[in-house]
Coordinates of C-alpha atoms in Angstrom, one line a residue:
M1 CA 39.2 -30.7 19.2
K2 CA 39.6 -27.4 20.7
R3 CA 40.9 -28.0 23.5
L4 CA 43.8 -30.3 21.8
V5 CA 44.7 -27.1 19.4
C6 CA 45.3 -25.0 22.6
V7 CA 47.4 -27.5 24.5
L8 CA 49.8 -27.6 21.5
L9 CA 49.3 -23.8 21.1
A10 CA 50.1 -23.3 24.6
I11 CA 53.6 -25.5 24.2
I12 CA 54.7 -23.5 21.3
A13 CA 53.9 -20.5 22.8
L14 CA 55.8 -21.3 26.1
S15 CA 58.6 -22.5 23.8
G16 CA 59.0 -18.8 21.9
S17 CA 59.0 -17.1 25.4
L18 CA 62.1 -19.4 26.4
I19 CA 63.7 -18.5 23.1
L20 CA 62.9 -14.6 23.4
S21 CA 63.9 -14.6 27.3
S22 CA 67.6 -16.1 26.4
C23 CA 68.2 -13.9 23.8
G24 CA 70.7 -10.5 25.0
K25 CA 67.2 -7.9 24.8
D26 CA 67.5 -6.6 28.4
N27 CA 63.0 -7.2 29.3
T28 CA 63.8 -6.0 32.6
N29 CA 63.2 -2.5 32.9
T30 CA 59.9 -1.2 34.4
P31 CA 57.6 0.2 31.9
V32 CA 57.3 3.8 31.8
A33 CA 53.2 4.3 31.4
T34 CA 52.3 6.4 28.0
D35 CA 50.8 9.8 27.8
E36 CA 46.7 8.9 28.4
R37 CA 46.5 11.6 25.1
Q38 CA 48.0 8.5 22.7
S39 CA 48.7 9.7 18.8
E40 CA 48.9 7.1 16.0
Q41 CA 52.3 7.2 14.3
V42 CA 53.5 10.0 12.0
E43 CA 54.4 8.9 8.5
G44 CA 57.9 8.6 7.9
E45 CA 58.8 8.1 11.5
P46 CA 60.4 5.1 12.3
E47 CA 58.7 2.3 13.8
K48 CA 58.9 2.2 17.5
E49 CA 60.9 -0.8 19.3
V50 CA 58.7 -3.3 20.3
V51 CA 60.1 -4.1 23.9
M52 CA 58.8 -7.6 25.1
L53 CA 57.9 -8.4 28.9
P54 CA 59.5 -11.3 30.2
A55 CA 57.4 -14.5 30.7
D56 CA 55.3 -14.6 34.5
E57 CA 54.3 -17.4 36.4
L58 CA 51.2 -17.0 38.2
K59 CA 49.3 -18.7 40.7
V60 CA 45.5 -17.7 41.5
V61 CA 42.9 -18.8 43.5
S62 CA 39.1 -19.1 43.7
I63 CA 36.9 -19.7 46.6
N64 CA 33.1 -19.2 47.5
V65 CA 33.8 -18.4 51.9
Y66 CA 30.2 -18.9 52.6
L67 CA 28.5 -15.8 54.2
N68 CA 29.3 -14.1 57.4
N69 CA 30.4 -15.5 60.9
P70 CA 33.4 -16.6 59.6
T71 CA 35.0 -17.5 63.1
P72 CA 36.0 -20.2 63.8
R73 CA 36.0 -20.9 60.0
A74 CA 38.5 -18.5 59.2
K75 CA 41.4 -19.7 61.0
G76 CA 41.4 -23.4 58.2
L77 CA 39.7 -21.3 55.1
I78 CA 42.9 -19.1 55.4
S79 CA 45.5 -22.0 56.3
I80 CA 44.2 -23.7 53.0
I81 CA 44.7 -20.3 50.8
R82 CA 48.5 -19.9 52.9
D83 CA 49.3 -23.3 51.6
L84 CA 48.6 -22.4 48.0
D85 CA 50.1 -19.4 48.1
P86 CA 48.3 -17.6 45.4
D87 CA 49.5 -14.2 43.6
S88 CA 45.3 -13.2 43.5
I89 CA 42.6 -14.4 45.2
G90 CA 38.9 -14.1 44.0
V91 CA 36.5 -14.3 46.9
Q92 CA 32.7 -14.8 46.5
E93 CA 30.2 -14.0 49.7
F94 CA 32.0 -11.5 51.8
I95 CA 30.6 -10.3 54.2
G96 CA 30.9 -8.8 57.5
G97 CA 33.9 -10.2 59.2
W98 CA 35.8 -11.9 56.3
V99 CA 37.2 -8.7 55.8
D100 CA 38.7 -8.1 59.1
E101 CA 39.9 -11.8 59.0
F102 CA 41.7 -11.5 56.1
D103 CA 43.5 -8.1 56.7
G104 CA 44.1 -9.0 60.1
K105 CA 45.8 -12.4 59.2
M106 CA 46.8 -11.8 55.4
S107 CA 48.3 -8.6 56.0
D108 CA 50.7 -9.2 52.8
Y109 CA 48.0 -9.3 50.6
A110 CA 45.4 -6.1 49.6
H111 CA 42.0 -6.1 48.5
A112 CA 40.5 -4.2 45.0
G113 CA 36.4 -4.4 45.1
Y114 CA 33.4 -1.8 45.5
A115 CA 30.4 -1.5 47.8
H116 CA 27.2 -2.1 45.7
D117 CA 27.2 1.6 45.2
A118 CA 30.3 1.5 43.9
K119 CA 31.6 4.6 45.8
E120 CA 34.3 2.6 48.3
V121 CA 35.2 -0.8 49.3
S122 CA 33.1 -2.1 52.1
R123 CA 33.6 -4.7 54.6
Y124 CA 29.6 -4.6 55.8
V125 CA 28.0 -5.5 52.5
Y126 CA 27.8 -8.7 50.7
A127 CA 30.5 -8.6 47.8
N128 CA 33.0 -10.2 45.5
Y129 CA 36.9 -9.1 46.1
I130 CA 40.1 -9.7 44.4
F131 CA 42.7 -10.2 47.2
Y132 CA 46.4 -9.5 45.4
K133 CA 49.9 -9.6 46.9
K134 CA 50.9 -6.0 47.7
D135 CA 54.3 -6.2 47.7
K136 CA 54.6 -7.8 44.5
Y137 CA 51.9 -6.1 42.5
D138 CA 50.4 -2.4 41.9
L139 CA 47.2 -1.9 41.3
I140 CA 46.4 0.1 38.6
D141 CA 43.0 -0.1 38.0
H142 CA 39.8 -2.0 39.0
G143 CA 36.2 -1.8 38.7
I144 CA 32.7 -3.4 38.7
L145 CA 30.1 -4.4 36.5
W146 CA 26.3 -5.4 37.4
L147 CA 25.1 -8.7 36.3
S148 CA 22.2 -7.5 34.6
E149 CA 20.6 -5.7 31.5
T150 CA 22.4 -2.7 33.0
P151 CA 26.0 -3.4 33.6
S152 CA 26.8 0.0 34.8
T153 CA 24.0 0.7 36.8
P154 CA 23.7 -0.9 40.5
S155 CA 20.8 -3.4 40.0
S156 CA 18.9 -6.1 41.6
L157 CA 17.2 -9.4 40.1
N158 CA 15.1 -10.4 42.3
G159 CA 14.4 -7.1 44.3
S160 CA 16.4 -7.9 47.6
D161 CA 18.9 -5.8 49.1
I162 CA 21.3 -8.9 49.1
A163 CA 20.9 -9.6 45.6
I164 CA 22.6 -5.9 44.3
E165 CA 25.8 -7.0 46.1
R166 CA 25.8 -10.8 45.2
R167 CA 25.2 -10.7 41.6
T168 CA 28.3 -8.5 40.3
C169 CA 31.9 -9.3 38.4
C170 CA 34.6 -7.0 39.8
W171 CA 38.2 -7.1 37.9
A172 CA 41.8 -5.7 39.0
L173 CA 44.6 -4.6 36.5
L174 CA 47.9 -5.9 38.4
E175 CA 51.4 -5.1 37.6
N176 CA 54.3 -6.6 38.6
K177 CA 56.4 -4.2 40.5
E178 CA 59.4 -5.3 39.0
T179 CA 58.9 -6.4 35.4
G180 CA 56.0 -4.3 34.5
F181 CA 54.3 -7.5 33.5
R182 CA 50.2 -6.8 33.8
Y183 CA 47.3 -9.3 34.0
V184 CA 44.1 -8.8 34.8
H185 CA 42.2 -10.7 37.1
V186 CA 38.1 -11.0 37.0
N187 CA 36.1 -12.1 39.7
C188 CA 32.1 -13.0 39.8
H189 CA 29.0 -14.8 41.3
L190 CA 26.1 -15.8 38.8
E191 CA 22.8 -16.1 40.1
S192 CA 21.9 -19.6 42.0
G193 CA 18.3 -19.8 41.1
S194 CA 17.6 -19.2 37.4
E195 CA 19.5 -20.8 34.4
E196 CA 17.7 -18.2 32.6
E197 CA 19.4 -14.9 34.5
R198 CA 22.8 -16.6 34.2
L199 CA 22.4 -16.8 30.3
I200 CA 21.8 -12.9 30.7
Q201 CA 24.8 -12.6 33.3
A202 CA 27.2 -15.3 31.6
P203 CA 27.7 -12.7 28.4
I204 CA 28.6 -10.0 30.4
V205 CA 31.6 -11.5 32.0
R206 CA 32.6 -12.8 28.8
D207 CA 32.8 -9.9 27.0
L208 CA 34.4 -8.3 29.8
I209 CA 37.4 -11.3 29.4
L210 CA 37.6 -10.8 25.4
R211 CA 38.0 -6.6 26.0
F212 CA 41.0 -7.2 28.3
E213 CA 42.3 -9.7 26.0
A214 CA 42.0 -7.9 23.3
L215 CA 44.0 -5.0 24.9
G216 CA 46.8 -7.8 25.2
Y217 CA 46.2 -8.7 28.7
P218 CA 46.3 -12.2 29.9
V219 CA 43.2 -12.9 32.2
F220 CA 42.0 -15.0 35.0
A221 CA 38.5 -15.4 35.1
T222 CA 37.4 -16.9 38.7
G223 CA 34.0 -17.1 40.5
D224 CA 31.1 -18.9 41.6
Y225 CA 29.6 -19.3 38.2
N226 CA 26.4 -21.8 40.0
A227 CA 27.4 -23.5 36.5
R228 CA 27.7 -26.8 36.2
E229 CA 30.6 -28.3 33.9
G230 CA 28.4 -28.5 30.3
S231 CA 25.5 -26.6 31.1
A232 CA 24.4 -23.5 28.6
P233 CA 26.0 -20.9 30.9
Y234 CA 30.0 -23.1 30.7
E235 CA 29.5 -23.3 26.9
I236 CA 29.1 -19.8 26.6
F237 CA 32.6 -19.5 27.7
E238 CA 34.1 -22.4 26.2
A239 CA 32.7 -21.8 22.8
E240 CA 35.1 -18.6 22.4
D241 CA 38.8 -19.5 20.9
K242 CA 40.0 -17.0 23.2
I243 CA 38.5 -18.8 26.3
D244 CA 39.2 -21.7 28.2
D245 CA 39.1 -23.7 30.8
P246 CA 42.1 -25.0 32.4
K247 CA 41.2 -27.8 33.5
Y248 CA 41.8 -29.1 29.8
I249 CA 44.6 -27.6 29.1
A250 CA 46.5 -27.8 32.0
E251 CA 50.0 -30.1 32.5
D252 CA 48.6 -31.6 36.0
T253 CA 44.9 -31.5 36.1
M254 CA 42.1 -33.4 38.0
D255 CA 38.5 -34.2 38.0
M256 CA 36.2 -33.6 40.9
G257 CA 33.5 -30.9 41.7
T258 CA 33.3 -27.9 43.7
Y259 CA 30.4 -27.8 45.7
N260 CA 30.8 -29.8 49.0
G261 CA 27.6 -28.3 51.1
F262 CA 29.9 -29.1 53.9
G263 CA 30.3 -32.6 53.3
D264 CA 26.9 -33.2 52.5
S265 CA 27.4 -33.2 48.4
D266 CA 29.5 -36.2 46.5
Y267 CA 31.6 -33.6 45.3
K268 CA 34.2 -36.3 44.5
N269 CA 32.2 -37.6 41.8
S270 CA 30.2 -34.5 40.2
K271 CA 31.3 -31.6 37.8
P272 CA 32.5 -28.3 39.1
I273 CA 30.3 -24.9 39.5
D274 CA 33.4 -22.6 40.0
F275 CA 36.0 -21.7 37.5
C276 CA 38.6 -19.9 36.4
F277 CA 38.6 -19.4 33.2
V278 CA 42.2 -18.1 31.3
T279 CA 43.5 -16.7 28.0
G280 CA 44.7 -19.4 26.8
D281 CA 46.5 -18.2 24.1
K282 CA 48.6 -16.1 26.5
M283 CA 49.8 -19.0 28.7
A284 CA 51.0 -22.1 29.4
V285 CA 49.0 -23.3 32.0
H286 CA 51.1 -26.0 34.4
E287 CA 48.2 -27.1 37.4
Y288 CA 44.5 -27.4 37.6
K289 CA 43.1 -28.8 40.7
V290 CA 40.1 -28.5 42.7
V291 CA 41.2 -28.7 46.9
P292 CA 38.6 -29.2 49.2
T293 CA 38.2 -27.2 52.1
E294 CA 38.7 -29.7 54.6
Y295 CA 40.3 -28.5 57.9
D296 CA 41.0 -30.4 61.2
G297 CA 38.4 -32.8 60.3
E298 CA 35.8 -30.1 59.4
Y299 CA 34.8 -28.2 56.4
V300 CA 35.4 -24.7 56.6
S301 CA 33.3 -23.8 53.3
D302 CA 30.5 -25.2 51.1
H303 CA 33.2 -24.7 48.4
N304 CA 36.1 -25.9 47.4
A305 CA 38.9 -24.1 46.3
V306 CA 39.9 -24.0 42.6
F307 CA 43.8 -23.5 42.0
V308 CA 45.6 -22.8 38.8
R309 CA 49.3 -22.2 38.1
A310 CA 50.0 -20.9 34.5
T311 CA 53.7 -19.3 32.8
V312 CA 52.3 -16.4 30.8
N313 CA 53.7 -15.8 27.5
S314 CA 56.5 -13.2 27.1
L315 CA 54.2 -10.4 26.4
E316 CA 54.5 -6.7 24.3
K317 CA 54.7 -4.4 26.5
Q318 CA 51.2 -3.7 27.6
T319 CA 50.9 0.1 28.4
D320 CA 52.5 0.4 25.2
I321 CA 49.7 -1.3 22.9
L322 CA 47.3 0.9 21.3
P323 CA 43.7 -0.2 20.6
D324 CA 43.7 0.9 16.7
Y325 CA 40.4 -1.3 16.7
L326 CA 38.4 2.3 18.5
T327 CA 36.9 3.8 16.2
T328 CA 35.1 7.2 15.3
D329 CA 33.5 5.4 12.3
G330 CA 29.7 6.4 12.5
I331 CA 29.9 9.1 15.5
T332 CA 28.4 12.8 14.1
Y333 CA 27.6 15.7 16.5
E334 CA 25.2 18.3 16.5
I335 CA 25.7 21.4 18.7
T336 CA 22.4 22.2 20.6
S337 CA 23.0 25.3 23.0
V338 CA 25.9 27.5 23.4
R339 CA 25.6 29.7 26.4
P340 CA 28.2 32.0 28.1
Y341 CA 29.4 29.0 30.5
V342 CA 28.0 25.9 29.0
A343 CA 27.9 23.7 25.8
E344 CA 25.4 21.4 24.7
F345 CA 25.2 18.6 22.1
T346 CA 24.5 15.4 20.8
F347 CA 26.4 13.1 19.2
T348 CA 25.7 9.2 18.0
Q349 CA 27.8 6.5 19.7
A350 CA 30.6 4.5 17.4
D351 CA 29.8 1.6 14.6
D352 CA 32.1 -0.7 16.7
I353 CA 30.2 -1.1 20.3
F354 CA 32.2 -4.0 21.2
H355 CA 35.3 -2.5 21.8
T356 CA 33.9 1.1 23.6
D357 CA 33.1 0.6 26.5
T358 CA 32.8 4.7 27.4
Y359 CA 33.4 7.8 25.5
R360 CA 35.7 10.4 26.9
V361 CA 34.7 13.8 26.3
W362 CA 36.3 17.3 27.1
A363 CA 37.2 20.8 26.1
E364 CA 40.2 22.3 25.5
D365 CA 40.9 26.3 26.0
K366 CA 43.5 28.1 23.4
D367 CA 46.7 26.9 25.5
G368 CA 46.1 23.3 24.8
N369 CA 44.6 23.0 28.8
E370 CA 41.6 20.6 29.5
V371 CA 39.0 22.8 31.5
V372 CA 36.0 20.2 31.3
V373 CA 36.1 16.2 31.2
R374 CA 32.9 14.2 31.1
T375 CA 33.0 9.9 30.6
I376 CA 30.2 8.8 29.3
P377 CA 28.9 5.0 29.1
S378 CA 28.9 3.2 25.7
K379 CA 25.8 0.9 24.5
N380 CA 28.6 -1.6 25.0
I381 CA 28.3 -1.7 28.9
D382 CA 24.5 -0.2 29.3
K383 CA 22.1 -1.8 26.6
N384 CA 19.9 0.8 27.4
S385 CA 22.5 3.4 26.2
P386 CA 20.5 5.5 23.6
A387 CA 21.6 5.4 19.7
I388 CA 22.2 9.2 20.1
L389 CA 24.0 10.8 23.6
T390 CA 23.6 13.9 25.0
C391 CA 26.6 15.6 26.6
T392 CA 26.4 19.2 28.7
L393 CA 29.8 20.7 29.2
A394 CA 29.5 23.0 32.3
G395 CA 32.1 25.7 34.0
L396 CA 33.5 27.2 30.5
S397 CA 34.4 30.6 30.2
A398 CA 32.4 33.5 28.6
D399 CA 33.5 34.6 25.7
S400 CA 36.2 32.2 25.0
E401 CA 36.6 29.7 22.4
Y402 CA 37.0 26.0 22.9
T403 CA 38.2 22.9 21.0
V404 CA 35.8 20.0 22.3
F405 CA 37.0 16.3 21.5
I406 CA 34.7 13.0 21.4
A407 CA 36.9 9.5 21.6
P408 CA 35.9 6.2 22.4
A409 CA 37.5 4.7 25.0
T410 CA 38.5 1.1 26.6
M411 CA 37.3 -0.3 30.1
T412 CA 41.1 1.2 31.5
G413 CA 40.1 4.3 29.8
T414 CA 42.7 4.1 27.1
Y415 CA 42.3 5.8 23.4
N416 CA 44.1 6.7 20.5
N417 CA 41.3 8.0 17.8
R418 CA 39.3 10.9 18.4
I419 CA 37.0 13.7 16.4
S420 CA 36.9 17.3 17.4
F421 CA 34.9 20.7 16.9
T422 CA 35.0 24.4 18.2
V423 CA 32.5 26.2 20.2
K424 CA 32.6 30.1 20.9
T425 CA 30.6 31.1 24.1
P426 CA 29.0 34.5 24.3
A427 CA 29.5 37.7 26.2
N428 CA 27.9 37.0 29.7
Q429 CA 25.2 39.8 29.2

């Protein structure tokens, strides 16, 4: 029933998009980013005009490339991907020479992703990456979560170094350079050997999808989920009204497995373990297919590729969407120490943990200049985060008055609600 409803909604939404695009309103202007310190509309002011972005067709691919040593497999795999001409690609098991191969043979694509310590993109660690057409899209933001009970902290589920990089979920927020249209590509690799671990990891990816969806962004969540269609981890995604398997809502679809074992697995008669989940209410999916990774009679990976082509509905300009659901309810504070150059205090987490990813804390001087800024993970992305958080603002001036602000923020740093209080540093003795 859910899949039938999704198909009908997608058709209706697409029709609405076509009607909107035929109106006289100009929807082609590149959006201007809103001021980071967003504020609520003042009573009595005229309502803001709702700016709609045009519908946009996207093609997305997911592929597990199989570990290191891409030569001579890279030529065939890249040829297969080239034929699909994706806007973005989620790759798993990317290590060593794969980055060099893609950078050399797919130079029209750039990539987002991190080493396991989240400091920089690295070509020497086992990781997930997202490649995107760099002449078409700007990378607005990107990040990483570790698929463990502490998603904001580098960690390993089985104690080995390689597991640190493998079991991650990266994301990229991409913006069309011409239209300002934005979408989010999420890419992950779940544990292969343990259903118990996958049941911990799948909700982390699901919640990430839902958080971006709530911000107004269409989401494509590629990955090697290591869970067959119909399994408990798979149903964690399918149980959500906002998340769909495009296989069941696409106009043109097919039924085939994604693990081929370099030809040793009967993938033609099996179910997928690789997916590209989508926020189906924000798009009409035209095509879903599994693409065998066979080139010149040889398999170039032990996984087949997943391909999705969809038209995303005409959407409200996302940079103007204020997350009104971010709440300061439940936040209280206590100043614990104020010294000439330092202010220390504690504050409680907001009641709505799900939508709050971090707390942005900053001090402003009497002229309104931001002097010190801190970002503190919430309980939403760090399950071990305490209910009462400690914050230290160092680098203040002696004998000065500051206004301190605490604001719940989304994954991309957007916020519009905050509380504030005043601290006065003593003179330096």
